[in-house]
Amino acid sequence: SQLSTILRGLVIKNTGSWYLVKTDEGTYVECKIKGNFRLKGIRSTNPVAVGDHVQIILNQEGTAFINEIEDRKNYIIRRSSNLSKQSHILAANLDQCMLVVTVNYPETSTTFIDRFLASAEAYRVPVNIIFNKADAYNEDELRYLNGLINLYTTIGYPCFKISAKTGEGVDTIKEKLKGKITLFSGHSGVGKSTLINAILPELDIKTGAISAYHNKGMHTTTFSEMFPVPGDGYIIDTPGIKGFGTFDMEEEEIGHYFPEIFKASADCRYNNCTHRHEPGCAVREAVEQHYISESRYASYLNMLEDKEEGKYRAAY
Ligand code: GDP
Ligand code: ZN
């Protein structure tokens, strides 16, 4: 009708059949998308995602439709399966990611961490590494943990040592969430739900209850939600986002997503050096001189091997 209103807002919930949009005026509107709605260039079963800035049309009858999606600075997708070309967008416009890891109970491998970091680089999402369960470690584990913090801080990833259980360090994390859309990731068991509970006690998400809630008759494959945090930030903890895919990385690209390897590779003799056996490889030299850590180099080779074998292995 002619008497409709156009508003701008942020998509904060996607149920698979409708979207919850928080308008710039601060109101909440349930929106549908038009049947013929397609986002240029992207084939998706679900073209709108949490984090999208959208324009909506409010009709007089009280119905609302998403009319336009603003350009995204980034987005993460999930394929329905490895074989399927179908994919859907899980979240858009992420400002950062909090990767929650543990050095024990259970141990998060450096291979996993490095894969995650490399794929986040490819998606241009900055990552903070949260080392959780600091209360539970013995001296050896703490020494190893501090070594990892030293390693990843030097490369450029902010690191935090916390205990979601005792609350140590949690305020620092809360501070980092202000004004940003943050994705929480990590293996199950590392204490992600406990940490989110500590950040949002008023939400009262009992440990493990987020996923139970998600499974309650919703379109579980597309459901996603952002939770507001004090200071105008949002957090996303969607089951199914365990990492970013690495499937679309070219072999010669992988080194670009290891910042210290990329930096060293400027001095390799060959332009297309894969940093394995080539003579005059500055990366291997840097590993020998301990400027690049062996675990990082091993993760790099590991990703390269997977790529060669044509394997798709997600970051988890
Ligand atoms: P999630 O699978 O990552 O969501 O992990 P949960 O939050 O469910 O936690 C898994 C287990 O680790 C639970 O038994 C928690 O009580 C425990 N846990 C979580 N955070 C900490 C922590 O900081 N210290 C210790 N000691 N245990 C923790
Ligand atoms: Zn090289």
mmCIF file of C-alpha atoms and ligand atoms in Angstrom:
data_model
loop_
_atom_site.group_PDB
_atom_site.id
_atom_site.type_symbol
_atom_site.label_atom_id
_atom_site.label_comp_id
_atom_site.label_asym_id
_atom_site.label_seq_id
_atom_site.Cartn_x
_atom_site.Cartn_y
_atom_site.Cartn_z
ATOM 1 C CA SER A 1 0.000 0.000 0.000
ATOM 2 C CA GLN A 2 1.057 3.616 -0.304
ATOM 3 C CA LEU A 3 0.879 4.177 3.435
ATOM 4 C CA SER A 4 3.909 2.165 4.344
ATOM 5 C CA THR A 5 6.939 3.184 6.358
ATOM 6 C CA ILE A 6 10.536 2.446 5.495
ATOM 7 C CA LEU A 7 12.889 1.779 8.382
ATOM 8 C CA ARG A 8 16.477 0.701 8.828
ATOM 9 C CA GLY A 9 17.575 -1.937 11.310
ATOM 10 C CA LEU A 10 19.785 -4.815 12.379
ATOM 11 C CA VAL A 11 18.762 -8.477 12.055
ATOM 12 C CA ILE A 12 19.225 -10.065 15.467
ATOM 13 C CA LYS A 13 17.369 -13.342 15.061
ATOM 14 C CA ASN A 14 16.744 -15.690 12.171
ATOM 15 C CA THR A 15 14.266 -18.499 12.787
ATOM 16 C CA GLY A 16 14.326 -19.830 9.265
ATOM 17 C CA SER A 17 10.865 -18.484 8.528
ATOM 18 C CA TRP A 18 10.988 -14.984 9.953
ATOM 19 C CA TYR A 19 13.528 -12.467 11.189
ATOM 20 C CA LEU A 20 13.639 -10.226 14.216
ATOM 21 C CA VAL A 21 14.913 -6.770 13.305
ATOM 22 C CA LYS A 22 15.943 -4.128 15.798
ATOM 23 C CA THR A 23 15.246 -0.811 14.132
ATOM 24 C CA ASP A 24 17.498 2.220 14.479
ATOM 25 C CA GLU A 25 14.717 3.725 16.637
ATOM 26 C CA GLY A 26 15.097 0.813 19.058
ATOM 27 C CA THR A 27 11.861 -1.027 18.270
ATOM 28 C CA TYR A 28 11.673 -4.731 17.443
ATOM 29 C CA VAL A 29 9.883 -5.874 14.288
ATOM 30 C CA GLU A 30 9.191 -9.385 13.045
ATOM 31 C CA CYS A 31 9.865 -9.451 9.326
ATOM 32 C CA LYS A 32 9.428 -11.817 6.430
ATOM 33 C CA ILE A 33 11.213 -11.741 3.143
ATOM 34 C CA LYS A 34 9.454 -11.546 -0.163
ATOM 35 C CA GLY A 35 9.263 -14.860 -1.975
ATOM 36 C CA ASN A 36 11.262 -13.596 -4.916
ATOM 37 C CA PHE A 37 13.945 -11.983 -2.790
ATOM 38 C CA ARG A 38 17.433 -12.789 -3.971
ATOM 39 C CA LEU A 39 20.714 -11.282 -2.992
ATOM 40 C CA LYS A 40 22.861 -10.548 -5.987
ATOM 41 C CA GLY A 41 25.781 -12.924 -6.404
ATOM 42 C CA ILE A 42 24.895 -15.221 -3.533
ATOM 43 C CA ARG A 43 22.977 -18.446 -3.913
ATOM 44 C CA SER A 44 21.555 -19.234 -0.581
ATOM 45 C CA THR A 45 18.598 -21.019 0.911
ATOM 46 C CA ASN A 46 18.453 -18.208 3.411
ATOM 47 C CA PRO A 47 19.704 -14.895 2.073
ATOM 48 C CA VAL A 48 19.368 -12.801 5.225
ATOM 49 C CA ALA A 49 21.509 -13.437 8.298
ATOM 50 C CA VAL A 50 21.919 -12.135 11.815
ATOM 51 C CA GLY A 51 24.211 -9.122 11.701
ATOM 52 C CA ASP A 52 22.735 -7.861 8.448
ATOM 53 C CA HIS A 53 21.796 -4.223 8.229
ATOM 54 C CA VAL A 54 18.520 -4.106 6.361
ATOM 55 C CA GLN A 55 15.853 -1.786 5.113
ATOM 56 C CA ILE A 56 12.348 -2.897 6.017
ATOM 57 C CA ILE A 57 8.917 -1.895 4.811
ATOM 58 C CA LEU A 58 6.213 -1.674 7.445
ATOM 59 C CA ASN A 59 2.742 -1.922 5.967
ATOM 60 C CA GLN A 60 -0.386 -0.413 7.449
ATOM 61 C CA GLU A 61 -1.792 -3.860 8.196
ATOM 62 C CA GLY A 62 1.149 -4.384 10.518
ATOM 63 C CA THR A 63 3.135 -6.736 8.345
ATOM 64 C CA ALA A 64 6.782 -6.089 7.662
ATOM 65 C CA PHE A 65 9.138 -7.178 4.921
ATOM 66 C CA ILE A 66 12.852 -6.969 4.449
ATOM 67 C CA ASN A 67 13.348 -4.927 1.354
ATOM 68 C CA GLU A 68 17.077 -4.482 1.029
ATOM 69 C CA ILE A 69 20.306 -5.768 2.575
ATOM 70 C CA GLU A 70 23.199 -3.406 2.951
ATOM 71 C CA ASP A 71 26.663 -4.498 1.787
ATOM 72 C CA ARG A 72 28.377 -6.838 4.225
ATOM 73 C CA LYS A 73 31.917 -6.381 5.428
ATOM 74 C CA ASN A 74 32.164 -10.152 5.894
ATOM 75 C CA TYR A 75 29.973 -13.188 6.443
ATOM 76 C CA ILE A 76 30.350 -16.814 7.325
ATOM 77 C CA ILE A 77 28.594 -19.590 5.506
ATOM 78 C CA ARG A 78 27.934 -23.197 6.202
ATOM 79 C CA ARG A 79 27.494 -25.785 3.523
ATOM 80 C CA SER A 80 24.605 -28.142 3.976
ATOM 81 C CA SER A 81 27.039 -30.972 3.270
ATOM 82 C CA ASN A 82 30.488 -31.417 1.775
ATOM 83 C CA LEU A 83 29.022 -32.535 -1.518
ATOM 84 C CA SER A 84 26.241 -30.044 -1.791
ATOM 85 C CA LYS A 85 26.784 -26.684 -3.429
ATOM 86 C CA GLN A 86 24.003 -25.321 -1.256
ATOM 87 C CA SER A 87 25.082 -23.154 1.577
ATOM 88 C CA HIS A 88 23.567 -20.645 3.856
ATOM 89 C CA ILE A 89 24.854 -17.580 5.576
ATOM 90 C CA LEU A 90 25.102 -18.017 9.319
ATOM 91 C CA ALA A 91 26.123 -14.536 10.352
ATOM 92 C CA ALA A 92 27.196 -11.271 8.755
ATOM 93 C CA ASN A 93 29.300 -8.276 9.717
ATOM 94 C CA LEU A 94 31.299 -9.923 12.464
ATOM 95 C CA ASP A 95 33.623 -7.503 14.216
ATOM 96 C CA GLN A 96 35.616 -10.182 15.986
ATOM 97 C CA CYS A 97 35.727 -13.734 17.158
ATOM 98 C CA MET A 98 36.498 -15.127 20.588
ATOM 99 C CA LEU A 99 38.145 -18.517 20.199
ATOM 100 C CA VAL A 100 37.832 -20.328 23.510
ATOM 101 C CA VAL A 101 40.536 -22.958 24.033
ATOM 102 C CA THR A 102 41.965 -25.060 26.852
ATOM 103 C CA VAL A 103 45.380 -26.657 27.350
ATOM 104 C CA ASN A 104 43.761 -29.530 29.257
ATOM 105 C CA TYR A 105 40.322 -30.907 30.164
ATOM 106 C CA PRO A 106 40.155 -31.235 27.117
ATOM 107 C CA GLU A 107 43.281 -30.091 25.306
ATOM 108 C CA THR A 108 42.702 -27.932 22.244
ATOM 109 C CA SER A 109 45.374 -28.833 19.682
ATOM 110 C CA THR A 110 47.531 -26.138 18.130
ATOM 111 C CA THR A 111 46.588 -27.619 14.753
ATOM 112 C CA PHE A 112 42.985 -26.740 15.475
ATOM 113 C CA ILE A 113 43.890 -23.264 16.732
ATOM 114 C CA ASP A 114 46.057 -22.533 13.684
ATOM 115 C CA ARG A 115 43.474 -23.777 11.208
ATOM 116 C CA PHE A 116 40.890 -21.649 12.885
ATOM 117 C CA LEU A 117 43.145 -18.586 12.824
ATOM 118 C CA ALA A 118 44.062 -19.102 9.172
ATOM 119 C CA SER A 119 40.473 -19.429 8.047
ATOM 120 C CA ALA A 120 39.450 -16.422 10.133
ATOM 121 C CA GLU A 121 42.220 -14.460 8.380
ATOM 122 C CA ALA A 122 40.723 -15.545 5.068
ATOM 123 C CA TYR A 123 37.333 -14.279 6.212
ATOM 124 C CA ARG A 124 38.954 -11.127 7.589
ATOM 125 C CA VAL A 125 37.561 -11.636 11.078
ATOM 126 C CA PRO A 126 39.962 -10.626 13.881
ATOM 127 C CA VAL A 127 40.406 -13.354 16.494
ATOM 128 C CA ASN A 128 41.054 -13.101 20.229
ATOM 129 C CA ILE A 129 42.180 -16.303 21.912
ATOM 130 C CA ILE A 130 40.683 -17.029 25.305
ATOM 131 C CA PHE A 131 42.559 -19.617 27.351
ATOM 132 C CA ASN A 132 39.943 -20.888 29.775
ATOM 133 C CA LYS A 133 40.112 -23.061 32.908
ATOM 134 C CA ALA A 134 43.204 -21.254 34.226
ATOM 135 C CA ASP A 135 42.112 -22.370 37.714
ATOM 136 C CA ALA A 136 42.536 -26.027 36.811
ATOM 137 C CA TYR A 137 46.115 -26.209 35.541
ATOM 138 C CA ASN A 138 49.267 -27.449 37.229
ATOM 139 C CA GLU A 139 52.668 -25.799 36.888
ATOM 140 C CA ASP A 140 53.639 -27.608 33.689
ATOM 141 C CA GLU A 141 50.326 -26.819 32.057
ATOM 142 C CA LEU A 142 50.620 -23.172 33.074
ATOM 143 C CA ARG A 143 54.124 -22.988 31.635
ATOM 144 C CA TYR A 144 52.879 -24.446 28.350
ATOM 145 C CA LEU A 145 49.910 -22.051 28.422
ATOM 146 C CA ASN A 146 52.151 -19.020 28.947
ATOM 147 C CA GLY A 147 54.318 -20.202 26.055
ATOM 148 C CA LEU A 148 51.271 -20.297 23.793
ATOM 149 C CA ILE A 149 50.188 -16.846 24.944
ATOM 150 C CA ASN A 150 53.641 -15.554 24.162
ATOM 151 C CA LEU A 151 53.590 -17.206 20.733
ATOM 152 C CA TYR A 152 50.177 -15.983 19.620
ATOM 153 C CA THR A 153 50.570 -12.500 21.100
ATOM 154 C CA THR A 154 53.812 -12.074 19.164
ATOM 155 C CA ILE A 155 52.054 -13.040 15.932
ATOM 156 C CA GLY A 156 49.376 -10.440 16.663
ATOM 157 C CA TYR A 157 46.467 -12.289 18.258
ATOM 158 C CA PRO A 158 45.328 -10.815 21.585
ATOM 159 C CA CYS A 159 45.289 -13.545 24.236
ATOM 160 C CA PHE A 160 43.430 -13.770 27.526
ATOM 161 C CA LYS A 161 43.925 -16.163 30.389
ATOM 162 C CA ILE A 162 40.666 -16.615 32.259
ATOM 163 C CA SER A 163 38.561 -18.895 34.401
ATOM 164 C CA ALA A 164 34.882 -18.869 33.584
ATOM 165 C CA LYS A 165 34.409 -20.849 36.772
ATOM 166 C CA THR A 166 36.048 -18.444 39.241
ATOM 167 C CA GLY A 167 35.359 -15.329 37.181
ATOM 168 C CA GLU A 168 39.048 -14.456 36.833
ATOM 169 C CA GLY A 169 39.548 -12.324 33.715
ATOM 170 C CA VAL A 170 35.880 -12.326 32.715
ATOM 171 C CA ASP A 171 35.501 -8.545 33.154
ATOM 172 C CA THR A 172 38.269 -7.978 30.621
ATOM 173 C CA ILE A 173 36.338 -10.091 28.107
ATOM 174 C CA LYS A 174 33.114 -8.160 28.828
ATOM 175 C CA GLU A 175 34.976 -4.936 28.121
ATOM 176 C CA LYS A 176 36.138 -6.291 24.737
ATOM 177 C CA LEU A 177 32.543 -7.030 23.689
ATOM 178 C CA LYS A 178 31.292 -3.445 23.864
ATOM 179 C CA GLY A 179 30.029 -1.989 20.621
ATOM 180 C CA LYS A 180 30.895 -5.106 18.629
ATOM 181 C CA ILE A 181 29.345 -8.190 17.092
ATOM 182 C CA THR A 182 31.344 -11.102 18.464
ATOM 183 C CA LEU A 183 31.251 -14.729 17.468
ATOM 184 C CA PHE A 184 32.138 -17.270 20.158
ATOM 185 C CA SER A 185 33.805 -20.445 18.939
ATOM 186 C CA GLY A 186 35.630 -23.385 20.389
ATOM 187 C CA HIS A 187 35.492 -27.125 20.847
ATOM 188 C CA SER A 188 32.739 -28.446 23.037
ATOM 189 C CA GLY A 189 33.837 -28.860 26.615
ATOM 190 C CA VAL A 190 36.158 -25.833 26.716
ATOM 191 C CA GLY A 191 33.634 -23.854 28.771
ATOM 192 C CA LYS A 192 31.958 -21.661 26.179
ATOM 193 C CA SER A 193 28.505 -21.869 27.773
ATOM 194 C CA THR A 194 29.946 -21.328 31.246
ATOM 195 C CA LEU A 195 31.725 -18.212 29.989
ATOM 196 C CA ILE A 196 28.630 -16.846 28.253
ATOM 197 C CA ASN A 197 26.689 -17.471 31.464
ATOM 198 C CA ALA A 198 29.282 -15.484 33.363
ATOM 199 C CA ILE A 199 29.019 -12.653 30.851
ATOM 200 C CA LEU A 200 25.231 -12.655 30.725
ATOM 201 C CA PRO A 201 23.942 -13.896 34.083
ATOM 202 C CA GLU A 202 20.562 -12.271 33.413
ATOM 203 C CA LEU A 203 20.086 -14.473 30.382
ATOM 204 C CA ASP A 204 20.369 -17.550 32.575
ATOM 205 C CA ILE A 205 21.448 -19.829 29.793
ATOM 206 C CA LYS A 206 22.159 -22.973 31.705
ATOM 207 C CA THR A 207 25.246 -24.770 30.527
ATOM 208 C CA GLY A 208 24.369 -26.536 27.330
ATOM 209 C CA ALA A 209 20.907 -25.002 27.241
ATOM 210 C CA ILE A 210 21.540 -22.778 24.254
ATOM 211 C CA SER A 211 21.613 -25.735 21.945
ATOM 212 C CA ALA A 212 18.610 -27.355 23.622
ATOM 213 C CA TYR A 213 16.726 -24.118 23.039
ATOM 214 C CA HIS A 214 17.827 -24.050 19.435
ATOM 215 C CA ASN A 215 16.525 -27.530 18.882
ATOM 216 C CA LYS A 216 13.024 -26.839 20.134
ATOM 217 C CA GLY A 217 11.119 -27.347 16.903
ATOM 218 C CA MET A 218 12.945 -24.586 15.110
ATOM 219 C CA HIS A 219 14.375 -24.806 11.637
ATOM 220 C CA THR A 220 17.572 -25.840 13.316
ATOM 221 C CA THR A 221 19.796 -25.611 10.273
ATOM 222 C CA THR A 222 19.118 -21.930 9.757
ATOM 223 C CA PHE A 223 18.293 -20.733 13.237
ATOM 224 C CA SER A 224 20.662 -18.178 14.658
ATOM 225 C CA GLU A 225 20.435 -15.429 17.205
ATOM 226 C CA MET A 226 22.525 -12.629 18.604
ATOM 227 C CA PHE A 227 22.341 -11.814 22.301
ATOM 228 C CA PRO A 228 22.734 -8.182 23.351
ATOM 229 C CA VAL A 229 25.510 -7.435 25.836
ATOM 230 C CA PRO A 230 25.885 -4.274 27.927
ATOM 231 C CA GLY A 231 27.497 -1.462 25.970
ATOM 232 C CA ASP A 232 25.788 -1.977 22.635
ATOM 233 C CA GLY A 233 27.416 -5.242 21.655
ATOM 234 C CA TYR A 234 26.076 -8.612 20.531
ATOM 235 C CA ILE A 235 27.348 -12.109 20.906
ATOM 236 C CA ILE A 236 26.636 -15.039 18.640
ATOM 237 C CA ASP A 237 26.896 -18.595 19.831
ATOM 238 C CA THR A 238 25.314 -20.680 17.150
ATOM 239 C CA PRO A 239 25.586 -24.446 17.250
ATOM 240 C CA GLY A 240 27.195 -25.505 14.019
ATOM 241 C CA ILE A 241 29.666 -22.652 13.810
ATOM 242 C CA LYS A 242 32.667 -24.525 15.060
ATOM 243 C CA GLY A 243 35.043 -22.949 12.661
ATOM 244 C CA PHE A 244 35.354 -21.455 9.250
ATOM 245 C CA GLY A 245 35.728 -23.712 6.257
ATOM 246 C CA THR A 246 39.072 -23.906 4.507
ATOM 247 C CA PHE A 247 37.720 -25.441 1.342
ATOM 248 C CA ASP A 248 38.034 -22.377 -0.839
ATOM 249 C CA MET A 249 41.685 -21.662 -0.069
ATOM 250 C CA GLU A 250 44.178 -22.081 -2.882
ATOM 251 C CA GLU A 251 47.405 -23.921 -2.059
ATOM 252 C CA GLU A 252 49.605 -20.861 -2.583
ATOM 253 C CA GLU A 253 47.142 -18.821 -0.535
ATOM 254 C CA ILE A 254 47.475 -20.802 2.681
ATOM 255 C CA GLY A 255 50.769 -19.160 3.627
ATOM 256 C CA HIS A 256 49.126 -15.743 3.323
ATOM 257 C CA TYR A 257 46.917 -16.569 6.275
ATOM 258 C CA PHE A 258 49.803 -17.287 8.640
ATOM 259 C CA PRO A 259 50.969 -13.701 9.230
ATOM 260 C CA GLU A 260 54.530 -14.572 10.313
ATOM 261 C CA ILE A 261 54.971 -17.059 7.443
ATOM 262 C CA PHE A 262 53.671 -14.513 4.989
ATOM 263 C CA LYS A 263 56.070 -11.912 6.310
ATOM 264 C CA ALA A 264 59.093 -14.227 6.102
ATOM 265 C CA SER A 265 58.134 -15.445 2.609
ATOM 266 C CA ALA A 266 59.043 -12.060 1.157
ATOM 267 C CA ASP A 267 62.658 -13.296 1.191
ATOM 268 C CA CYS A 268 62.054 -16.706 -0.405
ATOM 269 C CA ARG A 269 64.017 -17.221 -3.624
ATOM 270 C CA TYR A 270 60.948 -18.263 -5.590
ATOM 271 C CA ASN A 271 57.755 -16.304 -5.827
ATOM 272 C CA ASN A 272 55.558 -19.391 -5.732
ATOM 273 C CA CYS A 273 57.550 -21.047 -2.930
ATOM 274 C CA THR A 274 55.442 -23.486 -0.919
ATOM 275 C CA HIS A 275 58.049 -23.432 1.887
ATOM 276 C CA ARG A 276 58.614 -27.183 1.826
ATOM 277 C CA HIS A 277 61.696 -28.275 -0.086
ATOM 278 C CA GLU A 278 62.527 -25.302 -2.262
ATOM 279 C CA PRO A 279 66.090 -23.996 -2.103
ATOM 280 C CA GLY A 280 66.456 -20.493 -0.714
ATOM 281 C CA CYS A 281 63.262 -20.747 1.328
ATOM 282 C CA ALA A 282 63.280 -17.982 3.931
ATOM 283 C CA VAL A 283 60.390 -19.555 5.837
ATOM 284 C CA ARG A 284 62.238 -22.821 6.519
ATOM 285 C CA GLU A 285 65.277 -20.798 7.467
ATOM 286 C CA ALA A 286 63.133 -18.805 9.934
ATOM 287 C CA VAL A 287 61.789 -22.049 11.427
ATOM 288 C CA GLU A 288 65.346 -23.317 11.903
ATOM 289 C CA GLN A 289 66.323 -20.044 13.560
ATOM 290 C CA HIS A 290 63.222 -20.299 15.789
ATOM 291 C CA TYR A 291 61.727 -17.062 14.463
ATOM 292 C CA ILE A 292 58.757 -19.119 13.348
ATOM 293 C CA SER A 293 57.463 -21.738 15.761
ATOM 294 C CA GLU A 294 57.638 -25.386 14.764
ATOM 295 C CA SER A 295 54.035 -25.957 15.766
ATOM 296 C CA ARG A 296 52.861 -23.157 13.495
ATOM 297 C CA TYR A 297 54.954 -24.485 10.608
ATOM 298 C CA ALA A 298 53.589 -27.998 11.247
ATOM 299 C CA SER A 299 50.027 -26.642 11.107
ATOM 300 C CA TYR A 300 50.843 -24.893 7.858
ATOM 301 C CA LEU A 301 52.210 -28.115 6.309
ATOM 302 C CA ASN A 302 49.191 -29.982 7.613
ATOM 303 C CA MET A 303 46.796 -27.633 5.832
ATOM 304 C CA LEU A 304 48.889 -27.824 2.683
ATOM 305 C CA GLU A 305 48.757 -31.638 2.728
ATOM 306 C CA ASP A 306 44.996 -31.647 3.104
ATOM 307 C CA LYS A 307 44.735 -29.297 0.198
ATOM 308 C CA GLU A 308 46.936 -31.544 -1.942
ATOM 309 C CA GLU A 309 44.887 -34.571 -1.114
ATOM 310 C CA GLY A 310 41.850 -32.601 -2.189
ATOM 311 C CA LYS A 311 40.339 -33.166 1.190
ATOM 312 C CA TYR A 312 37.902 -30.767 2.632
ATOM 313 C CA ARG A 313 38.331 -30.650 6.340
ATOM 314 C CA ALA A 314 36.608 -27.986 8.330
ATOM 315 C CA ALA A 315 38.487 -26.270 11.110
ATOM 316 C CA TYR A 316 37.171 -28.620 13.756
HETATM 317 P P1 GDP B 1 31.060 -25.864 26.287
HETATM 318 O O1 GDP B 1 30.804 -27.219 25.705
HETATM 319 O O2 GDP B 1 32.246 -25.227 25.658
HETATM 320 O O3 GDP B 1 29.864 -24.977 26.289
HETATM 321 O O4 GDP B 1 31.538 -26.126 27.800
HETATM 322 P P2 GDP B 1 30.701 -25.988 29.159
HETATM 323 O O5 GDP B 1 30.483 -24.567 29.509
HETATM 324 O O6 GDP B 1 29.510 -26.873 29.078
HETATM 325 O O7 GDP B 1 31.772 -26.576 30.200
HETATM 326 C C1 GDP B 1 32.270 -27.903 30.119
HETATM 327 C C2 GDP B 1 32.764 -28.326 31.490
HETATM 328 O O8 GDP B 1 33.891 -27.523 31.875
HETATM 329 C C3 GDP B 1 31.724 -28.130 32.589
HETATM 330 O O9 GDP B 1 31.827 -29.196 33.475
HETATM 331 C C4 GDP B 1 32.144 -26.832 33.256
HETATM 332 O O10 GDP B 1 31.764 -26.757 34.604
HETATM 333 C C5 GDP B 1 33.651 -26.890 33.121
HETATM 334 N N1 GDP B 1 34.271 -25.555 33.099
HETATM 335 C C6 GDP B 1 33.921 -24.489 32.344
HETATM 336 N N2 GDP B 1 34.705 -23.438 32.589
HETATM 337 C C7 GDP B 1 35.603 -23.840 33.524
HETATM 338 C C8 GDP B 1 36.707 -23.189 34.183
HETATM 339 O O11 GDP B 1 37.034 -22.026 33.990
HETATM 340 N N3 GDP B 1 37.403 -23.950 35.075
HETATM 341 C C9 GDP B 1 37.085 -25.258 35.337
HETATM 342 N N4 GDP B 1 37.829 -25.895 36.233
HETATM 343 N N5 GDP B 1 36.066 -25.882 34.736
HETATM 344 C C10 GDP B 1 35.330 -25.194 33.841
HETATM 345 ZN ZN ZN B 2 59.601 -20.402 1.069
#
